[in-house]
PDB file of C-alpha atoms and ligand atoms in Angstrom:
ATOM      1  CA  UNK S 471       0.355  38.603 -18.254  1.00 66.00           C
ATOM      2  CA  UNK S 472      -0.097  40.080 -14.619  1.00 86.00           C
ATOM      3  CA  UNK S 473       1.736  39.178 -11.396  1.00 91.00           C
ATOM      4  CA  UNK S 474      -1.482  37.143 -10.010  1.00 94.00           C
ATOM      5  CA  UNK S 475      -3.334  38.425  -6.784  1.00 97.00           C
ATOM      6  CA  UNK S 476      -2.554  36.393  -3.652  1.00 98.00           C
ATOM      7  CA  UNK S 477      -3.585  36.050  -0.472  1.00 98.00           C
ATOM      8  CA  UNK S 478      -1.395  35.043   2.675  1.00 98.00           C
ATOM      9  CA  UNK S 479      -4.454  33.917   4.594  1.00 98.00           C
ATOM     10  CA  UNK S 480      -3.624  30.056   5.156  1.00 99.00           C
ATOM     11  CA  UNK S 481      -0.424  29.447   3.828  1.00 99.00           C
ATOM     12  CA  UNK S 482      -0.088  25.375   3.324  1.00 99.00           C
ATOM     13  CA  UNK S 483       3.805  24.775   3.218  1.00 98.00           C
ATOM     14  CA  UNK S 484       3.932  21.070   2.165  1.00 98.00           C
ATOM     15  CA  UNK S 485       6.328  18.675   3.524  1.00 98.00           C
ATOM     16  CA  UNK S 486       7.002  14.956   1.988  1.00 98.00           C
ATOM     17  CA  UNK S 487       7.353  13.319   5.151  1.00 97.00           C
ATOM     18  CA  UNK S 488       4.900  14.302   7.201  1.00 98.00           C
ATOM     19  CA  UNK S 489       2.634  14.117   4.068  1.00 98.00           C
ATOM     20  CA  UNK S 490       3.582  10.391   3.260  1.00 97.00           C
ATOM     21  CA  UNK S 491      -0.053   8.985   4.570  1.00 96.00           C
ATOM     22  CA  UNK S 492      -2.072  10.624   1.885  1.00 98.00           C
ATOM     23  CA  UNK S 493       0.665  12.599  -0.385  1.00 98.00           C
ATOM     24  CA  UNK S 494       1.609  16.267  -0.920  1.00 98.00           C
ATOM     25  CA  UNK S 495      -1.272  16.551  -4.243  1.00 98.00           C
ATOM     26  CA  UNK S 496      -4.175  15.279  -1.790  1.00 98.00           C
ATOM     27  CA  UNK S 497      -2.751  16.825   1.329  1.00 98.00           C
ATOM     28  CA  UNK S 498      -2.811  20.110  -0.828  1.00 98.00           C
ATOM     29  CA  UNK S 499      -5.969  19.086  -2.336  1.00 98.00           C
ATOM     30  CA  UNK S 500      -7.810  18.830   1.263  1.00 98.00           C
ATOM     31  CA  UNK S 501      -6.151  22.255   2.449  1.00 99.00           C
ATOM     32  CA  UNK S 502      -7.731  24.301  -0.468  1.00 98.00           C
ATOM     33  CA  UNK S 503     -10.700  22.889  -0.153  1.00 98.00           C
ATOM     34  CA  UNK S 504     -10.834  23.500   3.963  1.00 98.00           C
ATOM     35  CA  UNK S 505      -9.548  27.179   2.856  1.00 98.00           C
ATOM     36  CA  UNK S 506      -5.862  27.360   2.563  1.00 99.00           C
ATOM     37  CA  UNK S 507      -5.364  30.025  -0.200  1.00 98.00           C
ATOM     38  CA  UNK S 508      -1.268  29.475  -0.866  1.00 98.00           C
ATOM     39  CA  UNK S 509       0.394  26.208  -0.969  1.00 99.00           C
ATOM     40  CA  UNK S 510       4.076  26.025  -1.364  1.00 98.00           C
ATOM     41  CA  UNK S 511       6.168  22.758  -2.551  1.00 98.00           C
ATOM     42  CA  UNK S 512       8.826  22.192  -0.544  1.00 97.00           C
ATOM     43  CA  UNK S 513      10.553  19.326  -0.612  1.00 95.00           C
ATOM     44  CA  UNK S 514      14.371  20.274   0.358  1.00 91.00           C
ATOM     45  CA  UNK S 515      15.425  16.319  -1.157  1.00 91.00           C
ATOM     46  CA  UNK S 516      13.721  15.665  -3.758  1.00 88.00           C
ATOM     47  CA  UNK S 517      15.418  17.097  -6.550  1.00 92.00           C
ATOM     48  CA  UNK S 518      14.412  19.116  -9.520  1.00 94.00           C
ATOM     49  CA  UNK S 519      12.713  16.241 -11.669  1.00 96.00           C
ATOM     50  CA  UNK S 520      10.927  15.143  -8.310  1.00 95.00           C
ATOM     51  CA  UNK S 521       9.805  18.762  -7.680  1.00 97.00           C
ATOM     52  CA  UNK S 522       8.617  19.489 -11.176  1.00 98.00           C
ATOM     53  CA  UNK S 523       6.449  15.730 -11.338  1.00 98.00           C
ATOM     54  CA  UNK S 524       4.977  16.780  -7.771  1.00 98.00           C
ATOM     55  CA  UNK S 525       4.476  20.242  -8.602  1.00 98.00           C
ATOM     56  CA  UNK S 526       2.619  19.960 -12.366  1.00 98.00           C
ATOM     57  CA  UNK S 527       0.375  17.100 -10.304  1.00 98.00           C
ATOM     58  CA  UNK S 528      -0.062  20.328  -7.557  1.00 98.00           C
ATOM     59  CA  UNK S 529      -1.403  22.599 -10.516  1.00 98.00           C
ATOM     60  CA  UNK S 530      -3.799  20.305 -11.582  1.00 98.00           C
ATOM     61  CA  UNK S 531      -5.322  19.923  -8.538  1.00 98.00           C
ATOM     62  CA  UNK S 532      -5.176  23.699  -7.834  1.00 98.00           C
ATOM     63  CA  UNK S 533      -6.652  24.864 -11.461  1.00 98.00           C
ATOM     64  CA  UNK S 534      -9.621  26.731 -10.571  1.00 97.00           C
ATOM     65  CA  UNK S 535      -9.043  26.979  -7.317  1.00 98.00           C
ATOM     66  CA  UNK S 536      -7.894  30.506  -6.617  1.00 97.00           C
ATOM     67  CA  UNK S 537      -5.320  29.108  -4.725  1.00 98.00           C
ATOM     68  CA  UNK S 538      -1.735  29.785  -5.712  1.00 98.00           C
ATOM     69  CA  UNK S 539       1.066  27.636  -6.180  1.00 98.00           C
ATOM     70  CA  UNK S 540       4.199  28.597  -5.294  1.00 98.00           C
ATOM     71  CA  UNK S 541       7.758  26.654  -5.406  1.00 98.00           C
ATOM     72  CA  UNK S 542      10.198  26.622  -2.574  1.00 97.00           C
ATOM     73  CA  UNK S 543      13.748  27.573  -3.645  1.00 95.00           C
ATOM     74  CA  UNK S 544      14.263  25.400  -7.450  1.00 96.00           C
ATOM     75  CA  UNK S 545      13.403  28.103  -9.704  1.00 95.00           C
ATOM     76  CA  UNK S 546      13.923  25.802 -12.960  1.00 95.00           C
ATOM     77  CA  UNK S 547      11.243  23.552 -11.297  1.00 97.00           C
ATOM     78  CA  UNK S 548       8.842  26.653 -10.562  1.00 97.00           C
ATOM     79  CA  UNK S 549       9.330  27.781 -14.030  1.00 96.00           C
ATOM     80  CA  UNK S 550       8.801  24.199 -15.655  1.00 96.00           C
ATOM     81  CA  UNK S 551       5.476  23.759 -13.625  1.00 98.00           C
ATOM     82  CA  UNK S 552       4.450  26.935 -14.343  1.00 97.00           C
ATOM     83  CA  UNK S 553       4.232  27.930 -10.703  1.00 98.00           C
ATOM     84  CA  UNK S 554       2.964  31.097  -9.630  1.00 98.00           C
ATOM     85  CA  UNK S 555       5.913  31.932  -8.157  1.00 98.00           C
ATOM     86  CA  UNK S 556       8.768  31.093  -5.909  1.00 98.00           C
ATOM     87  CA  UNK S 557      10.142  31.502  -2.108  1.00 98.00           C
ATOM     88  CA  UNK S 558      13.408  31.792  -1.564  1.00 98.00           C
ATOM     89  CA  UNK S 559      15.715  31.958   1.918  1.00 96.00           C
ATOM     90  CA  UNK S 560      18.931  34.007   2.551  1.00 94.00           C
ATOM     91  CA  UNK S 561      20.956  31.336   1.900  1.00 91.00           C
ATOM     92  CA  UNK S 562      19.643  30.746  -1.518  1.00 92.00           C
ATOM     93  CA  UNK S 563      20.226  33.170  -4.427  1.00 94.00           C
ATOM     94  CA  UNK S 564      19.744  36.761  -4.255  1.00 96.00           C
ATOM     95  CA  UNK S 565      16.105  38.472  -4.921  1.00 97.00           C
ATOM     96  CA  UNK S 566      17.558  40.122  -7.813  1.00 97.00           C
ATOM     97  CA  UNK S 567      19.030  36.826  -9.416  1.00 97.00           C
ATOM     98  CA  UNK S 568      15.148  35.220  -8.583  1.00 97.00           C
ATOM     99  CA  UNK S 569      13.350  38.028  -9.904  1.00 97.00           C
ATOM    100  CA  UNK S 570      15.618  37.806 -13.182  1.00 96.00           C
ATOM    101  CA  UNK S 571      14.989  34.042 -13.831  1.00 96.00           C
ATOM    102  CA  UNK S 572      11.004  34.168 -13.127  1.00 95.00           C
ATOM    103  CA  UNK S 573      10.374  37.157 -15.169  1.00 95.00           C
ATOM    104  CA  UNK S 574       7.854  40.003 -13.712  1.00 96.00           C
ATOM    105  CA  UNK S 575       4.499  37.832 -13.876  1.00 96.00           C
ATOM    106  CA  UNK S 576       5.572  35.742 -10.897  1.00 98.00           C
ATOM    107  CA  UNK S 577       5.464  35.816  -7.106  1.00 98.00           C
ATOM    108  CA  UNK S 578       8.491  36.059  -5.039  1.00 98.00           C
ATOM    109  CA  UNK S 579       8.590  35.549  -1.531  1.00 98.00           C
ATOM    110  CA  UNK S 580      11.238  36.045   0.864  1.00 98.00           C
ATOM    111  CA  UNK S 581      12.536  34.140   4.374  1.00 98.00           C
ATOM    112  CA  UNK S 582      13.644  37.038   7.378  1.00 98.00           C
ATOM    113  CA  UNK S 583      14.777  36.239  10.327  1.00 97.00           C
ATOM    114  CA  UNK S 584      15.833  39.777  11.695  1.00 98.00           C
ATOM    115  CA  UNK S 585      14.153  43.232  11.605  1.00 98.00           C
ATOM    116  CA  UNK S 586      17.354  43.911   9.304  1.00 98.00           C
ATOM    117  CA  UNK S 587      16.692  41.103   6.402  1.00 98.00           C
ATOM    118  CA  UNK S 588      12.945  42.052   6.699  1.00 98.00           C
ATOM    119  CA  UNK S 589      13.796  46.190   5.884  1.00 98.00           C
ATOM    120  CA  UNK S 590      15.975  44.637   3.441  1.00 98.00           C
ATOM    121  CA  UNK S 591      13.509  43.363   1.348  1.00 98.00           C
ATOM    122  CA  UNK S 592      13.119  45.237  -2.052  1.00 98.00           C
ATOM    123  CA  UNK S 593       9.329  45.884  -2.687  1.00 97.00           C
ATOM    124  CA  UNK S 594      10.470  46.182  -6.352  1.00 96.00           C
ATOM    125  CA  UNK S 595      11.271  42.240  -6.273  1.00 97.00           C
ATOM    126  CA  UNK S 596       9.672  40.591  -3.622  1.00 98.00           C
ATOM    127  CA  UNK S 597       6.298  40.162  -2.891  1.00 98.00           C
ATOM    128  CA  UNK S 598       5.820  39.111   0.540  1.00 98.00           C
ATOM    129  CA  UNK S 599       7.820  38.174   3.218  1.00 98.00           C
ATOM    130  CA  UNK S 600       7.637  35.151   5.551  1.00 98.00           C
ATOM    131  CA  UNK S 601       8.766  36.493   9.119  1.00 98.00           C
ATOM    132  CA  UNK S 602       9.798  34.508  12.163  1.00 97.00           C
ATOM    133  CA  UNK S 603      10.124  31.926  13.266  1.00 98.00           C
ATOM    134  CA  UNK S 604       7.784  32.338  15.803  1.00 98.00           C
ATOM    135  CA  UNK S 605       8.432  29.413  17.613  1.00 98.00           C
ATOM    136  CA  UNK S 606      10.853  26.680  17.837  1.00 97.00           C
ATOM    137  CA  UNK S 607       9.380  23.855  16.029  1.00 97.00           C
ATOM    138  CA  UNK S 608      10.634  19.769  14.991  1.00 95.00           C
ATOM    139  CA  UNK S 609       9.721  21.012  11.403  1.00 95.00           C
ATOM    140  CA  UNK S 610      12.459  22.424  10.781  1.00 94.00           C
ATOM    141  CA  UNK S 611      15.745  21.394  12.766  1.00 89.00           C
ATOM    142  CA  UNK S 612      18.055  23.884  11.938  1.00 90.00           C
ATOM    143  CA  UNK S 613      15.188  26.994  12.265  1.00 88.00           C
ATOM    144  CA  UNK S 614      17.053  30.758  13.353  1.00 91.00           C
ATOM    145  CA  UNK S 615      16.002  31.489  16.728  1.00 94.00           C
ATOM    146  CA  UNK S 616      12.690  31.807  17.630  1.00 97.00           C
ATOM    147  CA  UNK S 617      11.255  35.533  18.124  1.00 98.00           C
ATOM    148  CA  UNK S 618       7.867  35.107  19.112  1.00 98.00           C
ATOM    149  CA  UNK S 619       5.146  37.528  18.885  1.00 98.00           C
ATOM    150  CA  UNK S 620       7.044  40.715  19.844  1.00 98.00           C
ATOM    151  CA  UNK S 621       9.696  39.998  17.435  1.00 98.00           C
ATOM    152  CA  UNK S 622       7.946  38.944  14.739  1.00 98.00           C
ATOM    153  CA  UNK S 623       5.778  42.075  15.102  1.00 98.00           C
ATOM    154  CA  UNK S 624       8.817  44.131  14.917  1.00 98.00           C
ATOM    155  CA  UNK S 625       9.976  42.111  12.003  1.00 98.00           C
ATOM    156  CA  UNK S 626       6.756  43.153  10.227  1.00 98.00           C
ATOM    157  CA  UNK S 627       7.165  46.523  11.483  1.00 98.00           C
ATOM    158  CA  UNK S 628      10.430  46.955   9.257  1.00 98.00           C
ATOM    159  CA  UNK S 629       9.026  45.238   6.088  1.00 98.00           C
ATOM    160  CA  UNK S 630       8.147  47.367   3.334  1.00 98.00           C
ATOM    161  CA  UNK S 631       6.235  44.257   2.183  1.00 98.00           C
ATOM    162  CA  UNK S 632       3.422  42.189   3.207  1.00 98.00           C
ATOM    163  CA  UNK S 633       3.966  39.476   5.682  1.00 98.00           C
ATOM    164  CA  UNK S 634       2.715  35.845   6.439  1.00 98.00           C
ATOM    165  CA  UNK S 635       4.547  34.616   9.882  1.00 98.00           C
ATOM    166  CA  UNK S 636       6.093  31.027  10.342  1.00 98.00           C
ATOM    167  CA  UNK S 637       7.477  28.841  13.047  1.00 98.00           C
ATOM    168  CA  UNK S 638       5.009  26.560  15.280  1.00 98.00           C
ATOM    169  CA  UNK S 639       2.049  28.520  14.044  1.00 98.00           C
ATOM    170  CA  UNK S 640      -1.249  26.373  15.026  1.00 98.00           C
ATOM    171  CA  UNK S 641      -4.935  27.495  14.930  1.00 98.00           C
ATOM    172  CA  UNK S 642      -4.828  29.437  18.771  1.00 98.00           C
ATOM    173  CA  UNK S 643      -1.835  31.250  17.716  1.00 98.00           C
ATOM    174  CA  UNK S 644      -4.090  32.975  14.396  1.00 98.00           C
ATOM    175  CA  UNK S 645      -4.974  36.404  16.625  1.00 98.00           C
ATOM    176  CA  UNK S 646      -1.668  36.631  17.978  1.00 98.00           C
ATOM    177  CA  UNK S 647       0.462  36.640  14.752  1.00 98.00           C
ATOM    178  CA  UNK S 648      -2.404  38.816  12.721  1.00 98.00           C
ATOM    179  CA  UNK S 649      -2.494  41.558  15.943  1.00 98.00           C
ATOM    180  CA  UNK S 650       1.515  41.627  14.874  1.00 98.00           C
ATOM    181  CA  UNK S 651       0.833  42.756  11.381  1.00 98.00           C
ATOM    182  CA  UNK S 652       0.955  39.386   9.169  1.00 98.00           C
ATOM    183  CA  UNK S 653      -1.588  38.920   6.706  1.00 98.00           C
ATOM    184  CA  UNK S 654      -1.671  35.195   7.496  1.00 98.00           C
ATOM    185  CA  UNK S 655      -0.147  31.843   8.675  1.00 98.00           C
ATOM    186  CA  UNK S 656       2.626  29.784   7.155  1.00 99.00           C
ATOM    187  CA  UNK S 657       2.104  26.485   8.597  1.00 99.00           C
ATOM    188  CA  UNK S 658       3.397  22.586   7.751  1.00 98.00           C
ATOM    189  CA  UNK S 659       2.139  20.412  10.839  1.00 98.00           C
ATOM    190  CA  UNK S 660      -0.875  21.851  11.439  1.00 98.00           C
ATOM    191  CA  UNK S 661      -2.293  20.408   7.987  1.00 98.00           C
ATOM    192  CA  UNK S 662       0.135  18.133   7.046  1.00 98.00           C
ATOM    193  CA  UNK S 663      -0.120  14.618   8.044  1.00 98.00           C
ATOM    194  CA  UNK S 664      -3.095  15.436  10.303  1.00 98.00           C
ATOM    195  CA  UNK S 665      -5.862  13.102  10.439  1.00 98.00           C
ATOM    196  CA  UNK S 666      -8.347  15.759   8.705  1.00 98.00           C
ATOM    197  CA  UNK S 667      -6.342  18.564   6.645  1.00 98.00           C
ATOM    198  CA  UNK S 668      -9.511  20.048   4.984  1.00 98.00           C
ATOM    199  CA  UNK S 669     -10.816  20.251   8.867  1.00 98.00           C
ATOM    200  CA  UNK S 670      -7.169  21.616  10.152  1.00 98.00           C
ATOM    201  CA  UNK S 671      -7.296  24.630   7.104  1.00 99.00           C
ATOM    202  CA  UNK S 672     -10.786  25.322   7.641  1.00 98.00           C
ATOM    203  CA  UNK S 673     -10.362  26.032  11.562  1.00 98.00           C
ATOM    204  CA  UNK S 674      -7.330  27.725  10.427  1.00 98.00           C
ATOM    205  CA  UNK S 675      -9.183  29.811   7.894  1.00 98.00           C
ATOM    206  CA  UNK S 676     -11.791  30.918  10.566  1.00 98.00           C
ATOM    207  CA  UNK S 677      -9.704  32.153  12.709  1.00 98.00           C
ATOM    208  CA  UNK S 678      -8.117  34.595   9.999  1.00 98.00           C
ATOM    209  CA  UNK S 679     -11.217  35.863   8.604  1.00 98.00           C
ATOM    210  CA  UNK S 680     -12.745  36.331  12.249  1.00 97.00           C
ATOM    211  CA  UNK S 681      -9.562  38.410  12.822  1.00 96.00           C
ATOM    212  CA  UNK S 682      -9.847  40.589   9.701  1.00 95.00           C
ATOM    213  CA  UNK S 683     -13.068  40.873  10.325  1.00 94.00           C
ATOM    214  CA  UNK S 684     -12.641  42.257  14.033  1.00 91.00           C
ATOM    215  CA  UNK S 685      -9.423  44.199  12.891  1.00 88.00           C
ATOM    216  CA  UNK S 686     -11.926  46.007  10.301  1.00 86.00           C
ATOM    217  CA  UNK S 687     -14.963  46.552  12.364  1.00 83.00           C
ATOM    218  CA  UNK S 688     -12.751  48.303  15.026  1.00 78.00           C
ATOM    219  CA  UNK S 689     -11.159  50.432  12.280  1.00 70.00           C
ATOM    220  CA  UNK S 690     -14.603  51.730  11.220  1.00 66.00           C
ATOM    221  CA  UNK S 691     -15.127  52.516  14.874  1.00 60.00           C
ATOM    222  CA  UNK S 692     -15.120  56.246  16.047  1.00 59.00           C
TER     223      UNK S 692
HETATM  224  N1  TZP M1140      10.688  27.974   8.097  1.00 60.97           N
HETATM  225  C1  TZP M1140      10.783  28.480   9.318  1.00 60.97           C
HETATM  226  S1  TZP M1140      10.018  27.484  10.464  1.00 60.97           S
HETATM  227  C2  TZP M1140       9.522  26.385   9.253  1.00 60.97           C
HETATM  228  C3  TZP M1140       9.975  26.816   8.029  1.00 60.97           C
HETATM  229  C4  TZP M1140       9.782  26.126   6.754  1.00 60.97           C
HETATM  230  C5  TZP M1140       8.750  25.150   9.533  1.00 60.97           C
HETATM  231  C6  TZP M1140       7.397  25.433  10.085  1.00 60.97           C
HETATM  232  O1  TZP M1140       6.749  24.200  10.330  1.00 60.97           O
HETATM  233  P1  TZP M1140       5.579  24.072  11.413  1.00 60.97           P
HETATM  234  O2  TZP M1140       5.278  22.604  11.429  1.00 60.97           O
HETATM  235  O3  TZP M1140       4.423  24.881  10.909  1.00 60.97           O
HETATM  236  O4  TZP M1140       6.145  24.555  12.707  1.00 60.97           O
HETATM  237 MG1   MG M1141      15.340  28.018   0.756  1.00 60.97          MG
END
């Protein structure tokens, strides 16, 4: 087996609560289908036997999809679902500890908050990083301080990895964190528990690909 290809594009983190109307599976379901192209389960309470019965109902839905699957912090659960990999924060167990327990054929990603933590990050282990946050956001209560665009884009700048950013991230902000260097968008309330997530991804999705799409054009240009 092969580390799979991903792509940071629209990354769907999901979140139980602000899921509850329709569910994390559907919620997930929509977002692929409206272009999300990473979906991460994250669901800080639920425990492992929660995790795993949410996140084997996530890989069905996902099967064929191209989208990948990836498991937020419970590596037992990531490796019982059969995840595609797993994202990890400082707090939680090293990179080299992560990388050990999911084997070579899985994704890792990695939380930064600094320039530091994101030059820190091995591209022997981890895959990508997620950098910010870029704003302060009701998400997450007890988010680092926010960095915005400048410091995220010097967060980038020290990664010897690919980034997605995080933190507040909705569709107008797309140019903004891709002119910083991220390959994508790591959002929860912008698709979850909106009233149309397929819609919410799709816009989402446009705005990335209209981005690469400049970003190329102009690096064609002479
Ligand atoms: N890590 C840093 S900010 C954040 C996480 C998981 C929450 C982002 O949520 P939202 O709703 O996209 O601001
Ligand atoms: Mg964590």
């Amino acid at each position: 087996m092969m580390r799979p290809t991903f792509d940071l594009a629209v990354y769907l983190v999901l979140d139980p609560g602000l899921c509850a109307g329709i569910g994390m599976v559907e919620t997930a379901r929509r977002a692929v289908a409206g272009g999300a192209t990473m979906v991460q389960l994250r669901d800080k309470d639920g425990g492992t036997a929660r995790m795993i019965e949410t996140g084997r109902a996530l890989k069905t839905a996902l099967a064929g999809t191209g989208a990948r699957l990836i498991v937020n912090d419970d590596v037992a659960a990531a490796v019982e679902i059969g995840a595609d990999g797993i994202h990890i924060g400082q707090g939680d167990m090293k990179a080299t500890e992560a990388r050990r327990l999911i084997g070579p054929d899985a994704i890792l990603g990695l939380t930064v908050e600094t320039p530091e933590l994101a030059a820190q990050a091995d591209p022997m282990l981890v895959d990508y990083i997620g950098a910010g946050p870029v704003f302060a956001t009701p998400t997450k209560l007890d988010h680092k301080t926010p960095v915005g665009f400048d410091g995220l884009a010097t967060q980038i700048a020290a990664s010897p990895v690919p980034a997605v950013a995080i933190g507040g991230l909705k569709a107008p902000h797309v140019a903004a964190a891709l002119a910083a260097g991220a390959l994508g968008v790591a959002v929860v309330s912008a698709i979850c528990g909106q009233p149309d997530p397929e819609q919410a991804a799709r816009i989402l999705r446009q705005e990335v690909n209209a981005c690469r799409r400049m970003s190329s054009d102009s690096s064609v240009r002479v």
